[in-house]
CSV table of C-alpha atoms in Angstrom, one decimal:
chain,number,residue,atom,x,y,z
Y,12,MET,CA,0.0,-0.1,0.0
Y,13,SER,CA,2.8,2.4,0.8
Y,14,ALA,CA,4.3,1.8,-2.6
Y,15,ARG,CA,1.3,2.6,-4.2
Y,16,LEU,CA,0.7,5.6,-2.4
Y,17,ALA,CA,4.4,6.6,-3.0
Y,18,ALA,CA,4.0,6.2,-6.7
Y,19,ALA,CA,0.7,8.3,-7.1
Y,20,PRO,CA,1.3,11.5,-8.9
Y,21,THR,CA,0.2,14.5,-7.0
Y,22,PRO,CA,-2.2,17.2,-8.8
Y,23,SER,CA,0.5,19.9,-9.1
Y,24,ALA,CA,2.9,17.1,-10.7
Y,25,ALA,CA,0.0,16.3,-13.3
Y,26,ARG,CA,-0.4,20.1,-14.1
Y,27,SER,CA,3.4,20.5,-14.7
Y,28,VAL,CA,3.4,17.8,-17.6
Y,29,ARG,CA,1.2,20.0,-19.8
Y,30,PRO,CA,2.4,20.3,-23.6
Y,31,ALA,CA,4.3,23.9,-23.6
Y,32,ARG,CA,3.5,26.7,-26.2
Y,33,PRO,CA,5.9,27.4,-28.8
Y,34,GLU,CA,8.2,29.8,-27.5
Y,35,VAL,CA,9.5,33.1,-28.8
Y,36,PRO,CA,13.3,33.8,-28.2
Y,37,ALA,CA,13.9,36.5,-25.7
Y,38,ALA,CA,16.1,38.5,-28.1
Y,39,ARG,CA,13.3,38.6,-30.6
Y,40,ARG,CA,10.6,39.4,-28.2
Y,41,HIS,CA,12.6,42.3,-26.9
Y,42,ALA,CA,13.2,43.5,-30.7
Y,43,PHE,CA,9.3,43.2,-31.2
Y,44,SER,CA,8.7,45.4,-28.2
Y,45,VAL,CA,11.0,48.0,-29.0
Y,46,SER,CA,9.7,48.1,-32.7
Y,47,ALA,CA,6.1,48.3,-31.4
Y,48,ALA,CA,7.0,51.3,-29.1
Y,49,LEU,CA,8.8,53.2,-31.7
Y,50,LEU,CA,6.2,52.8,-34.5
Y,51,ALA,CA,3.4,53.8,-31.6
Y,52,ALA,CA,5.4,57.0,-30.9
Y,53,LEU,CA,6.0,58.0,-34.4
Y,54,GLY,CA,2.3,57.6,-35.3
Y,55,VAL,CA,1.4,59.8,-32.1
Y,56,VAL,CA,3.9,62.4,-33.2
Y,57,LEU,CA,2.5,62.5,-36.6
Y,58,LEU,CA,-0.9,62.6,-35.8
Y,59,ALA,CA,-0.1,65.3,-33.2
Y,60,GLY,CA,2.3,67.3,-35.3
Y,61,GLY,CA,1.0,66.8,-38.9
Y,62,PRO,CA,-2.5,68.6,-38.7
Y,63,VAL,CA,-1.3,71.1,-36.3
Y,64,GLY,CA,1.8,71.9,-38.0
Y,65,ALA,CA,-0.1,73.1,-41.1
Y,66,THR,CA,-1.9,75.6,-38.7
Y,67,LEU,CA,1.1,77.0,-36.8
Y,68,PRO,CA,2.0,80.6,-37.7
Y,69,PRO,CA,5.1,81.1,-39.8
Y,70,PRO,CA,8.2,82.1,-38.2
Y,71,ALA,CA,8.2,85.6,-36.9
Y,72,VAL,CA,10.2,88.0,-38.7
Y,73,ALA,CA,11.5,91.3,-37.1
Y,74,PRO,CA,8.8,93.9,-37.0
Y,75,ALA,CA,9.6,96.8,-39.3
Y,76,THR,CA,7.7,100.2,-39.7
Y,77,VAL,CA,5.5,100.7,-42.9
Y,78,VAL,CA,6.4,104.1,-44.0
Y,79,PRO,CA,3.7,106.3,-45.7
Y,80,ALA,CA,5.1,107.3,-49.1
Y,81,SER,CA,5.1,110.9,-48.2
Y,82,VAL,CA,7.3,110.6,-45.4
Y,83,THR,CA,9.9,108.3,-47.0
Y,84,PRO,CA,13.3,109.8,-46.2
Y,85,ALA,CA,15.2,108.6,-49.2
Y,86,PRO,CA,14.0,107.0,-52.7
Y,87,VAL,CA,13.3,103.4,-52.4
Y,88,THR,CA,13.1,100.8,-55.1
Y,89,PRO,CA,9.5,100.3,-56.3
Y,90,GLY,CA,7.8,97.2,-54.6
Y,91,THR,CA,10.4,96.8,-51.7
Y,92,VAL,CA,8.1,98.5,-49.3
Y,93,VAL,CA,4.6,97.1,-48.7
Y,94,ALA,CA,2.1,97.0,-46.0
Y,95,GLY,CA,2.9,94.1,-43.9
Y,96,GLY,CA,6.1,94.8,-42.4
Y,97,GLY,CA,9.4,92.7,-42.3
Y,98,VAL,CA,10.4,93.4,-46.1
Y,99,PRO,CA,13.4,95.1,-47.3
Y,100,GLY,CA,13.4,98.8,-47.6
Y,101,ALA,CA,11.4,99.4,-44.5
Y,102,VAL,CA,13.0,101.7,-42.1
Y,103,ASP,CA,12.3,102.3,-38.1
Y,104,ALA,CA,12.8,106.0,-38.0
Y,105,PRO,CA,10.9,107.6,-40.7
Y,106,VAL,CA,11.6,111.4,-41.6
Y,107,PRO,CA,8.7,113.6,-42.7
Y,108,ALA,CA,8.8,114.8,-46.6
Y,109,PRO,CA,6.8,117.2,-48.5
Y,110,ALA,CA,3.7,115.8,-49.9
Y,111,THR,CA,4.1,114.7,-53.6
Y,112,THR,CA,0.8,115.7,-54.9
Y,113,ALA,CA,-1.1,118.9,-55.6
Y,114,ALA,CA,-4.2,117.6,-53.8
Y,115,GLN,CA,-2.2,117.3,-50.8
Y,116,PRO,CA,-1.4,121.0,-49.5
Y,117,GLY,CA,0.4,120.3,-46.5
Y,118,ALA,CA,3.4,118.8,-45.2
Y,119,ALA,CA,3.2,115.4,-43.3
Y,120,THR,CA,4.8,115.4,-39.9
Y,121,ALA,CA,7.2,112.6,-38.7
Y,122,LEU,CA,5.5,109.5,-36.7
Y,123,PRO,CA,5.8,109.8,-32.8
Y,124,ALA,CA,9.2,108.4,-31.7
Y,125,THR,CA,7.9,107.5,-28.2
Y,126,ILE,CA,5.9,104.3,-29.2
Y,127,THR,CA,6.5,101.4,-26.7
Y,128,ALA,CA,4.3,98.8,-28.6
Y,129,ALA,CA,6.0,96.1,-30.4
Y,130,THR,CA,3.7,96.1,-33.3
Y,131,TRP,CA,1.0,98.7,-34.3
Y,132,LEU,CA,-1.3,100.0,-36.9
Y,133,VAL,CA,-3.3,103.2,-37.4
Y,134,ALA,CA,-6.0,103.4,-40.2
Y,135,ASP,CA,-8.8,105.3,-41.5
Y,136,ALA,CA,-11.7,103.2,-40.5
Y,137,GLY,CA,-13.9,104.7,-43.1
Y,138,THR,CA,-11.8,104.1,-46.1
Y,139,GLY,CA,-9.9,101.2,-44.6
Y,140,GLU,CA,-6.4,103.0,-45.7
Y,141,ILE,CA,-3.6,102.2,-43.6
Y,142,LEU,CA,-1.9,105.4,-42.6
Y,143,ALA,CA,1.1,103.8,-40.9
Y,144,ALA,CA,2.1,100.6,-39.3
Y,145,LYS,CA,4.9,98.7,-37.7
Y,146,GLY,CA,4.9,94.9,-38.2
Y,147,PRO,CA,1.2,94.8,-38.8
Y,148,ARG,CA,1.4,91.1,-39.6
Y,149,THR,CA,3.5,89.8,-37.0
Y,150,ARG,CA,1.5,87.5,-34.8
Y,151,ASP,CA,1.4,87.6,-31.1
Y,152,LEU,CA,-0.9,87.2,-28.1
Y,153,PRO,CA,-4.1,89.1,-28.3
Y,154,ALA,CA,-5.2,88.9,-24.4
Y,155,SER,CA,-8.9,90.2,-24.1
Y,156,THR,CA,-8.9,92.1,-27.3
Y,157,MET,CA,-10.0,88.5,-28.5
Y,158,LYS,CA,-13.4,89.5,-27.1
Y,159,ILE,CA,-14.1,91.7,-30.0
Y,160,LEU,CA,-14.3,88.5,-32.3
Y,161,THR,CA,-16.3,86.7,-29.6
Y,162,ALA,CA,-18.8,89.5,-29.5
Y,163,LEU,CA,-19.2,89.8,-33.2
Y,164,VAL,CA,-20.0,86.0,-33.2
Y,165,VAL,CA,-22.4,85.7,-30.2
Y,166,LEU,CA,-24.2,89.1,-29.9
Y,167,PRO,CA,-25.8,89.1,-33.0
Y,168,ALA,CA,-27.4,85.9,-32.6
Y,169,LEU,CA,-29.1,87.0,-28.9
Y,170,PRO,CA,-31.7,89.2,-28.4
Y,171,PRO,CA,-30.7,91.9,-25.9
Y,172,ASP,CA,-33.7,91.2,-23.5
Y,173,GLN,CA,-33.2,87.3,-23.4
Y,174,LEU,CA,-32.4,85.9,-20.1
Y,175,VAL,CA,-29.4,83.9,-19.7
Y,176,THR,CA,-28.6,81.6,-16.6
Y,177,VAL,CA,-25.1,81.8,-15.5
Y,178,GLY,CA,-23.2,78.1,-15.3
Y,179,LYS,CA,-20.7,76.8,-12.6
Y,180,ASP,CA,-18.1,76.8,-15.2
Y,181,ALA,CA,-18.5,80.4,-16.2
Y,182,ALA,CA,-18.6,81.7,-12.7
Y,183,GLU,CA,-15.5,79.7,-11.8
Y,184,VAL,CA,-13.4,80.8,-15.1
Y,185,ASP,CA,-9.8,82.4,-14.4
Y,186,GLY,CA,-8.9,85.9,-14.9
Y,187,THR,CA,-11.0,88.9,-14.8
Y,188,LYS,CA,-14.6,88.5,-13.6
Y,189,VAL,CA,-17.4,90.9,-12.7
Y,190,GLY,CA,-18.9,88.4,-10.1
Y,191,LEU,CA,-21.8,86.8,-11.7
Y,192,VAL,CA,-23.5,84.2,-9.4
Y,193,PRO,CA,-24.0,80.7,-10.6
Y,194,GLY,CA,-27.6,79.7,-11.1
Y,195,GLN,CA,-28.8,83.2,-11.4
Y,196,SER,CA,-30.2,84.7,-14.8
Y,197,TYR,CA,-29.1,87.9,-16.4
Y,198,SER,CA,-30.1,89.5,-19.8
Y,199,VAL,CA,-27.9,89.4,-22.7
Y,200,ARG,CA,-27.7,93.1,-22.5
Y,201,ASP,CA,-26.1,93.0,-18.9
Y,202,LEU,CA,-23.8,90.4,-20.1
Y,203,ALA,CA,-22.7,92.0,-23.0
Y,204,THR,CA,-22.0,95.3,-21.2
Y,205,ALA,CA,-20.1,93.2,-18.6
Y,206,MET,CA,-18.0,91.5,-21.4
Y,207,LEU,CA,-17.1,94.4,-23.4
Y,208,ILE,CA,-16.5,97.4,-20.9
Y,209,ALA,CA,-15.2,95.3,-17.9
Y,210,SER,CA,-13.7,92.4,-19.9
Y,211,GLY,CA,-15.6,90.0,-17.5
Y,212,ASN,CA,-14.7,86.4,-18.5
Y,213,ASP,CA,-17.6,84.9,-16.7
Y,214,ALA,CA,-19.9,86.9,-18.6
Y,215,THR,CA,-18.4,86.2,-21.8
Y,216,LEU,CA,-18.6,82.1,-21.1
Y,217,ALA,CA,-22.3,82.8,-20.1
Y,218,LEU,CA,-23.0,84.2,-23.6
Y,219,VAL,CA,-20.8,81.6,-25.3
Y,220,ASP,CA,-22.8,78.8,-23.6
Y,221,ALA,CA,-26.1,80.5,-24.7
Y,222,VAL,CA,-25.3,79.9,-28.3
Y,223,GLY,CA,-23.9,76.5,-28.4
Y,224,GLY,CA,-20.8,76.3,-26.1
Y,225,ARG,CA,-17.0,76.6,-26.4
Y,226,ALA,CA,-16.2,74.3,-29.1
Y,227,ALA,CA,-18.9,75.6,-31.3
Y,228,VAL,CA,-18.3,79.3,-30.8
Y,229,LEU,CA,-14.6,78.8,-31.5
Y,230,GLY,CA,-15.3,77.2,-34.8
Y,231,ARG,CA,-17.4,80.0,-35.7
Y,232,MET,CA,-15.0,82.7,-34.6
Y,233,ASN,CA,-12.3,81.3,-36.5
Y,234,ALA,CA,-14.6,80.9,-39.6
Y,235,LEU,CA,-15.7,84.6,-39.2
Y,236,ALA,CA,-12.1,85.9,-38.9
Y,237,GLY,CA,-11.5,84.2,-42.3
Y,238,LEU,CA,-14.5,85.8,-43.9
Y,239,LEU,CA,-13.6,89.2,-42.5
Y,240,GLY,CA,-9.8,88.8,-43.9
Y,241,GLY,CA,-8.2,88.3,-40.7
Y,242,THR,CA,-6.1,85.6,-41.7
Y,243,ASP,CA,-3.3,86.0,-38.9
Y,244,THR,CA,-5.8,85.0,-36.2
Y,245,VAL,CA,-6.3,81.7,-34.5
Y,246,ALA,CA,-8.9,81.6,-31.9
Y,247,VAL,CA,-8.4,79.0,-29.2
Y,248,ASP,CA,-10.2,80.6,-25.9
Y,249,PRO,CA,-13.1,83.0,-26.4
Y,250,THR,CA,-12.1,85.0,-23.3
Y,251,GLY,CA,-8.6,85.8,-24.7
Y,252,LEU,CA,-6.8,84.0,-22.0
Y,253,ASP,CA,-3.4,82.8,-23.1
Y,254,ALA,CA,-3.7,79.4,-24.7
Y,255,PRO,CA,-1.4,77.3,-27.1
Y,256,GLY,CA,-1.8,78.4,-30.6
Y,257,GLN,CA,-4.0,81.4,-30.0
Y,258,LEU,CA,-2.4,84.2,-32.0
Y,259,THR,CA,-3.5,87.6,-34.0
Y,260,SER,CA,-1.9,90.6,-35.5
Y,261,ALA,CA,-2.2,94.2,-35.4
Y,262,ARG,CA,-3.8,94.1,-38.9
Y,263,ASP,CA,-6.3,91.8,-37.6
Y,264,LEU,CA,-7.3,93.6,-34.6
Y,265,ALA,CA,-7.8,96.6,-36.8
Y,266,ILE,CA,-10.2,94.7,-39.0
Y,267,PHE,CA,-12.4,93.2,-36.1
Y,268,GLY,CA,-12.3,96.6,-34.4
Y,269,ARG,CA,-13.6,98.1,-37.6
Y,270,ALA,CA,-16.2,95.5,-38.0
Y,271,ALA,CA,-17.2,96.0,-34.4
Y,272,LEU,CA,-17.9,99.9,-35.1
Y,273,ALA,CA,-20.0,98.9,-38.1
Y,274,GLU,CA,-22.1,96.1,-36.3
Y,275,PRO,CA,-24.7,97.6,-34.2
Y,276,ALA,CA,-25.3,94.7,-32.1
Y,277,VAL,CA,-21.7,95.3,-30.7
Y,278,SER,CA,-21.0,99.0,-31.0
Y,279,ARG,CA,-23.9,100.0,-28.6
Y,280,TYR,CA,-21.9,98.8,-25.8
Y,281,LEU,CA,-18.5,100.2,-26.6
Y,282,THR,CA,-19.0,103.7,-25.1
Y,283,ILE,CA,-21.0,102.8,-21.9
Y,284,PRO,CA,-18.8,104.5,-19.2
Y,285,ARG,CA,-20.4,102.3,-16.2
Y,286,ALA,CA,-23.2,100.1,-15.6
Y,287,SER,CA,-24.9,98.1,-12.7
Y,288,LEU,CA,-25.7,94.5,-12.6
Y,289,PRO,CA,-28.3,92.8,-10.2
Y,290,THR,CA,-27.3,90.8,-7.2
Y,291,ARG,CA,-29.2,87.9,-5.9
Y,292,ASP,CA,-30.8,89.6,-2.8
Y,293,GLY,CA,-32.1,92.4,-5.4
Y,294,GLY,CA,-29.3,94.8,-5.0
Y,295,HIS,CA,-27.0,96.0,-7.4
Y,296,PHE,CA,-23.3,96.5,-8.0
Y,297,GLU,CA,-21.5,98.7,-10.5
Y,298,ILE,CA,-18.9,98.0,-13.2
Y,299,GLN,CA,-16.7,100.5,-15.3
Y,300,ASN,CA,-15.5,100.7,-18.8
Y,301,HIS,CA,-11.6,99.8,-18.7
Y,302,ASN,CA,-11.0,101.8,-21.9
Y,303,LEU,CA,-8.5,104.4,-20.8
Y,304,LEU,CA,-9.1,106.7,-23.7
Y,305,LEU,CA,-12.9,106.8,-23.0
Y,306,GLY,CA,-13.8,110.2,-21.5
Y,307,THR,CA,-10.1,111.6,-21.6
Y,308,TYR,CA,-9.6,111.6,-25.3
Y,309,GLU,CA,-12.1,113.6,-27.8
Y,310,GLY,CA,-14.1,111.5,-30.0
Y,311,THR,CA,-13.4,108.0,-28.5
Y,312,VAL,CA,-15.7,105.6,-29.9
Y,313,GLY,CA,-14.3,102.2,-28.5
Y,314,VAL,CA,-13.0,99.6,-28.7
Y,315,LYS,CA,-11.4,97.1,-26.3
Y,316,ASN,CA,-8.4,96.6,-24.1
Y,317,GLY,CA,-6.5,93.7,-22.8
Y,318,TYR,CA,-3.9,92.4,-20.7
Y,319,THR,CA,-2.1,89.1,-19.5
Y,320,VAL,CA,1.4,88.4,-18.1
Y,321,ALA,CA,2.3,86.7,-21.2
Y,322,ALA,CA,0.9,89.2,-23.7
Y,323,ASP,CA,1.4,92.4,-21.8
Y,324,ALA,CA,-1.0,95.0,-22.8
Y,325,THR,CA,-3.1,95.1,-26.1
Y,326,TYR,CA,-5.4,97.6,-27.1
Y,327,VAL,CA,-7.9,98.3,-30.1
Y,328,GLY,CA,-9.1,101.9,-30.2
Y,329,ALA,CA,-11.2,104.2,-32.3
Y,330,ALA,CA,-12.1,108.0,-32.3
Y,331,ARG,CA,-14.1,110.1,-34.6
Y,332,ARG,CA,-13.3,113.7,-35.4
Y,333,ALA,CA,-14.8,116.1,-38.0
Y,334,GLY,CA,-16.5,113.1,-39.8
Y,335,ARG,CA,-13.3,110.9,-40.0
Y,336,THR,CA,-12.9,107.9,-37.9
Y,337,LEU,CA,-9.4,106.5,-37.2
Y,338,ILE,CA,-8.6,103.1,-35.6
Y,339,VAL,CA,-5.6,102.1,-33.9
Y,340,ALA,CA,-4.2,98.7,-32.9
Y,341,LEU,CA,-1.4,97.9,-30.5
Y,342,LEU,CA,0.1,94.6,-29.4
Y,343,ARG,CA,2.6,94.1,-26.5
Y,344,THR,CA,2.5,97.6,-25.3
Y,345,ALA,CA,3.0,99.2,-22.0
Y,346,PRO,CA,0.2,99.0,-19.5
Y,347,ASN,CA,-0.5,102.8,-19.8
Y,348,TYR,CA,-1.5,101.8,-23.5
Y,349,ALA,CA,-3.2,105.2,-23.6
Y,350,THR,CA,0.0,107.1,-24.4
Y,351,ASP,CA,0.8,105.1,-27.5
Y,352,ALA,CA,-2.7,105.2,-28.6
Y,353,ARG,CA,-3.1,109.1,-28.2
Y,354,ALA,CA,0.0,109.6,-29.9
Y,355,LEU,CA,-0.7,107.6,-32.9
Y,356,LEU,CA,-4.4,109.0,-33.2
Y,357,ASP,CA,-3.0,112.7,-32.9
Y,358,TRP,CA,-0.5,111.7,-35.8
Y,359,GLY,CA,-3.2,110.1,-37.7
Y,360,PHE,CA,-5.8,113.0,-37.5
Y,361,ALA,CA,-3.0,115.6,-38.2
Y,362,ASN,CA,-1.9,113.6,-41.3
Y,363,ASP,CA,-4.8,111.8,-42.6
Y,364,GLY,CA,-5.2,113.0,-46.2
Y,365,LEU,CA,-1.6,114.1,-46.4
Y,366,VAL,CA,0.0,110.7,-46.6
Y,367,ALA,CA,-0.4,108.0,-49.1
Y,368,ALA,CA,-1.8,104.7,-47.9
Y,369,ALA,CA,0.6,102.0,-46.9
Y,370,GLY,CA,-2.1,99.5,-47.5
Y,371,THR,CA,-5.9,98.9,-47.1
Y,372,LEU,CA,-7.9,96.9,-44.7
Y,373,PRO,CA,-10.5,94.5,-46.1
Y,374,ALA,CA,-14.2,95.7,-46.2
Y,375,ALA,CA,-15.9,96.3,-42.9
Y,376,THR,CA,-19.2,94.7,-43.7
Y,377,MET,CA,-20.2,91.8,-41.6
Y,378,PRO,CA,-21.0,88.7,-43.9
Y,379,VAL,CA,-23.7,86.1,-43.1
Y,380,HIS,CA,-21.8,83.6,-40.8
Y,381,PRO,CA,-22.6,80.3,-42.2
Y,382,ASP,CA,-22.9,78.5,-38.7
Y,383,VAL,CA,-24.6,81.1,-36.6
Y,384,GLY,CA,-26.8,82.5,-39.3
Y,385,LEU,CA,-25.7,86.0,-38.2
Y,386,VAL,CA,-27.2,88.9,-40.5
Y,387,GLY,CA,-24.9,91.7,-40.7
Y,388,SER,CA,-24.7,94.6,-43.1
Y,389,ALA,CA,-23.8,92.5,-46.1
Y,390,GLY,CA,-27.4,91.6,-46.6
Y,391,THR,CA,-30.4,89.6,-45.5
Y,392,LEU,CA,-31.2,85.9,-45.2
Y,393,ASP,CA,-33.7,84.3,-47.6
Y,394,PRO,CA,-35.8,81.1,-46.1
Y,395,ALA,CA,-33.2,78.9,-47.6
Y,396,GLY,CA,-30.6,80.3,-45.5
Y,397,SER,CA,-28.3,81.8,-48.3
Y,398,ALA,CA,-27.3,85.6,-48.7
Y,399,ALA,CA,-29.9,87.5,-50.7
Y,400,GLU,CA,-27.3,89.8,-52.3
Y,401,GLY,CA,-25.2,87.1,-53.9
Y,402,ARG,CA,-23.9,83.7,-53.6
Y,403,GLU,CA,-22.4,82.3,-50.3
Y,404,PRO,CA,-18.7,82.6,-50.4
Y,405,ALA,CA,-16.6,79.7,-50.9
Y,406,THR,CA,-15.1,79.8,-47.6
Y,407,ALA,CA,-18.7,79.9,-46.1
Y,408,ALA,CA,-19.7,76.8,-48.3
Y,409,ARG,CA,-16.8,75.1,-46.8
Y,410,MET,CA,-17.4,75.9,-43.3
Y,411,ARG,CA,-21.0,74.7,-43.7
Y,412,SER,CA,-20.1,71.4,-45.1
Y,413,GLY,CA,-17.8,70.9,-42.1
Y,414,GLN,CA,-14.5,71.6,-43.7
Y,415,GLY,CA,-12.2,74.2,-42.8
Y,416,ALA,CA,-9.6,76.0,-44.5
Y,417,ALA,CA,-6.8,73.6,-43.7
Y,418,GLY,CA,-9.2,70.7,-44.6
Y,419,ASP,CA,-9.5,71.6,-48.4
Y,420,ALA,CA,-7.6,68.6,-49.5
Y,421,GLY,CA,-9.1,65.9,-47.4
Y,422,ILE,CA,-6.9,63.4,-45.4
Y,423,GLY,CA,-3.3,64.0,-46.1
Y,424,TRP,CA,-0.6,61.6,-46.4
Y,425,VAL,CA,0.7,62.4,-42.8
Y,426,THR,CA,-2.5,61.2,-41.5
Y,427,TRP,CA,-2.5,58.0,-43.6
Y,428,THR,CA,1.2,57.2,-42.5
Y,429,ALA,CA,0.4,57.6,-38.9
Y,430,LEU,CA,-2.5,55.4,-39.2
Y,431,VAL,CA,-0.6,52.6,-40.9
Y,432,LEU,CA,2.1,53.0,-38.1
Y,433,THR,CA,-0.5,52.7,-35.6
Y,434,LEU,CA,-1.9,49.6,-37.1
Y,435,LEU,CA,1.6,48.0,-37.6
Y,436,ALA,CA,2.3,48.8,-33.7
Y,437,SER,CA,-0.8,47.2,-32.7
Y,438,ALA,CA,-0.4,43.9,-34.7
Y,439,LEU,CA,3.2,43.7,-33.1
Y,440,THR,CA,1.7,44.1,-29.7
Y,441,ALA,CA,-1.0,41.4,-30.3
Y,442,PHE,CA,1.7,39.1,-31.4
Y,443,LEU,CA,3.5,39.5,-28.4
Y,444,HIS,CA,0.6,39.1,-26.2
Y,445,GLY,CA,-0.1,35.8,-28.4
Y,446,HIS,CA,3.2,34.5,-27.4
Y,447,PRO,CA,4.0,35.2,-24.0
Y,448,PRO,CA,7.5,34.5,-22.5
Y,449,PRO,CA,7.8,30.8,-21.1
Y,450,ARG,CA,7.0,30.2,-17.5
Y,451,ARG,CA,9.3,28.6,-15.1
Y,452,ARG,CA,8.1,25.0,-14.4
Y,453,PRO,CA,7.7,24.2,-10.6
Y,454,PRO,CA,9.8,21.5,-9.3
Y,455,ALA,CA,8.3,18.0,-9.2
Y,456,ALA,CA,6.6,17.3,-6.1
Y,457,ARG,CA,7.8,14.5,-3.8
Y,458,PRO,CA,5.5,11.7,-2.9
Y,459,ARG,CA,4.4,12.0,0.7
Y,460,ARG,CA,4.4,8.9,2.9
Y,461,ALA,CA,1.4,8.1,4.8
Y,462,ARG,CA,1.4,9.3,8.4
Y,463,HIS,CA,0.5,5.7,9.7
Y,464,LEU,CA,3.4,4.0,8.0
Y,465,ALA,CA,6.6,3.7,9.9
Y,466,SER,CA,9.9,4.7,8.3
Y,467,PRO,CA,12.2,1.9,7.0
Y,468,ARG,CA,14.5,2.4,9.9
Y,469,GLU,CA,11.8,1.7,12.4
Y,470,THR,CA,10.8,-1.3,10.4
Y,471,ARG,CA,14.2,-2.7,10.5
Y,472,GLN,CA,14.5,-2.0,14.2
Y,473,ARG,CA,11.2,-3.4,15.4
Y,474,PRO,CA,11.8,-7.1,14.7
Y,475,ALA,CA,15.0,-7.1,16.5
Y,476,ALA,CA,13.3,-5.5,19.6
Y,477,HIS,CA,10.4,-8.0,19.5
Y,478,ALA,CA,13.0,-10.9,19.6
Y,479,SER,CA,14.8,-9.5,22.7
Y,480,ALA,CA,11.4,-9.0,24.4
Y,481,ARG,CA,10.5,-12.6,23.5
Y,482,ALA,CA,13.8,-13.6,24.8
Y,483,HIS,CA,13.8,-11.8,28.1
Y,484,PRO,CA,10.2,-11.3,29.2
Y,485,PRO,CA,9.4,-8.6,32.0
Y,486,HIS,CA,8.4,-11.3,34.7
Y,487,ALA,CA,11.6,-13.3,33.7
Y,488,ARG,CA,14.1,-10.4,34.1
Y,489,ARG,CA,12.4,-9.4,37.6
Y,490,ARG,CA,12.4,-13.0,39.0
Y,491,PRO,CA,15.2,-13.4,41.9
Y,492,ALA,CA,17.9,-16.0,41.8
Y,493,ALA,CA,17.3,-19.5,43.1
Y,494,GLY,CA,17.3,-19.7,46.9
Y,495,GLN,CA,16.5,-16.1,47.5
Y,496,PRO,CA,13.2,-14.7,48.8
Y,497,MET,CA,11.0,-12.9,46.8
Y,498,PRO,CA,11.0,-9.1,47.6
Y,499,ARG,CA,7.7,-7.7,49.0
Y,500,GLN,CA,5.9,-5.1,47.2
Y,501,ARG,CA,5.5,-1.9,49.0
Y,502,PRO,CA,1.8,-1.0,48.9
Y,503,PRO,CA,0.8,2.4,47.9
Y,504,ALA,CA,0.8,5.2,50.5
Y,505,GLU,CA,-3.0,5.7,50.1
Y,506,THR,CA,-5.8,3.3,49.4
Y,507,ASN,CA,-9.3,4.5,48.8
Y,508,GLY,CA,-8.6,7.7,50.6
Y,509,ARG,CA,-7.4,5.9,53.9
Y,510,ARG,CA,-3.9,6.0,55.1
Y,511,ARG,CA,-2.5,2.7,55.9
Y,512,GLU,CA,0.4,2.0,58.2
Y,513,PRO,CA,3.1,-0.5,56.8
Y,514,GLY,CA,2.8,-3.9,57.8
Y,515,THR,CA,-1.1,-3.8,58.1
Y,516,ARG,CA,-3.6,-5.5,56.0
Y,517,ALA,CA,-5.9,-3.7,54.1
């Protein structure tokens, strides 16, 4: 029986004899793992960098002053100085020169020498003629001047008396806030006022939520920027807070400011000096206009200022005098932007009509926005949703069909390459999971001996012990020798609870 028990295999030993899977060598498995990781990383890089790379701004060039023709200090080869900056022939310190046409009887004055803005532009808002500029196409951060484009998208789509309930995301936004209470309803008029005169980010997000949310509004902002001709602008945050990839230029800001002046749904709020907003308990609190030129510079009609630590101060301003409206745009200027704005506006009013245009801004009319259905000064909408004055622009048609300016060519080779690499990495990973590394086999279990069986040593010793016991039984060993008396056995000290003296019978 013991032999049968010793030979019986245990369950663990039975499991260890299963046939093993075909093994992949460790070196090949390591090479597959490295290849899959590299292919996956390359695919991610292409997917992340391909489409985005097409939308990144071109390398910034050193800003240069675009000099009006009548104040050029020396003859310049035709075609070397154009609006936009960063081209040969542009100079940084223009010197005034006499007017060159009989229709301009005065002499133009020199541009202000104390401008601190990195890039700037001053133009006639009525005609669109650029009077002077420095680096007008150089891209930079817009700060809260991006709210001008946001207002052009959201305000024409909302009635001023409509009530909007402020969400938690709007009340908890970063940056400048006017203190809106989440869950409380405010009129569009109050929210627009807070957005444009006090730069309230909470009011901005409340309006954005009311017309479809952040993602939808950002798509419409970028589409509208393209329709207006603001091709240097990429909107990433409707409040203007610094965000990766969000850029604009002085030229684009002047375009947006000019469009805001021409749009009644926006311009009606630009010159409000102060306003009051309701509180939850029925009271009111006051907000003030942040435009430093409003009330301090004659004829100011807008538009919007901005500031972040990364962008410095930014500003779009406009003033109207004697039937002329000038607009100025500043990027990366000093916090007291009013000094630069006043100097450029003063120079513009003094020299408007005395200098030849250095360029022209696109038309200021508000197009019919394809996604929001905005009706601006460009025309009206028919029941089918197309512009009554003409066909829908090609850019608008692409945006209506879900394609952007960067998506005209469909899926590019970068996307296809990234997709193929990702599939290869997935296939290699699946192959490695199908052939795991070989497991180490556990050692064969020893057969256990039954507890009731004696050891071989005990088995060998037991017969000898029994033989000795049979040869010398206990009674034989204790029997005395012949002729000696049998020793008396001593009784126990106690018997049945009674003491018994030695020599007495029980």
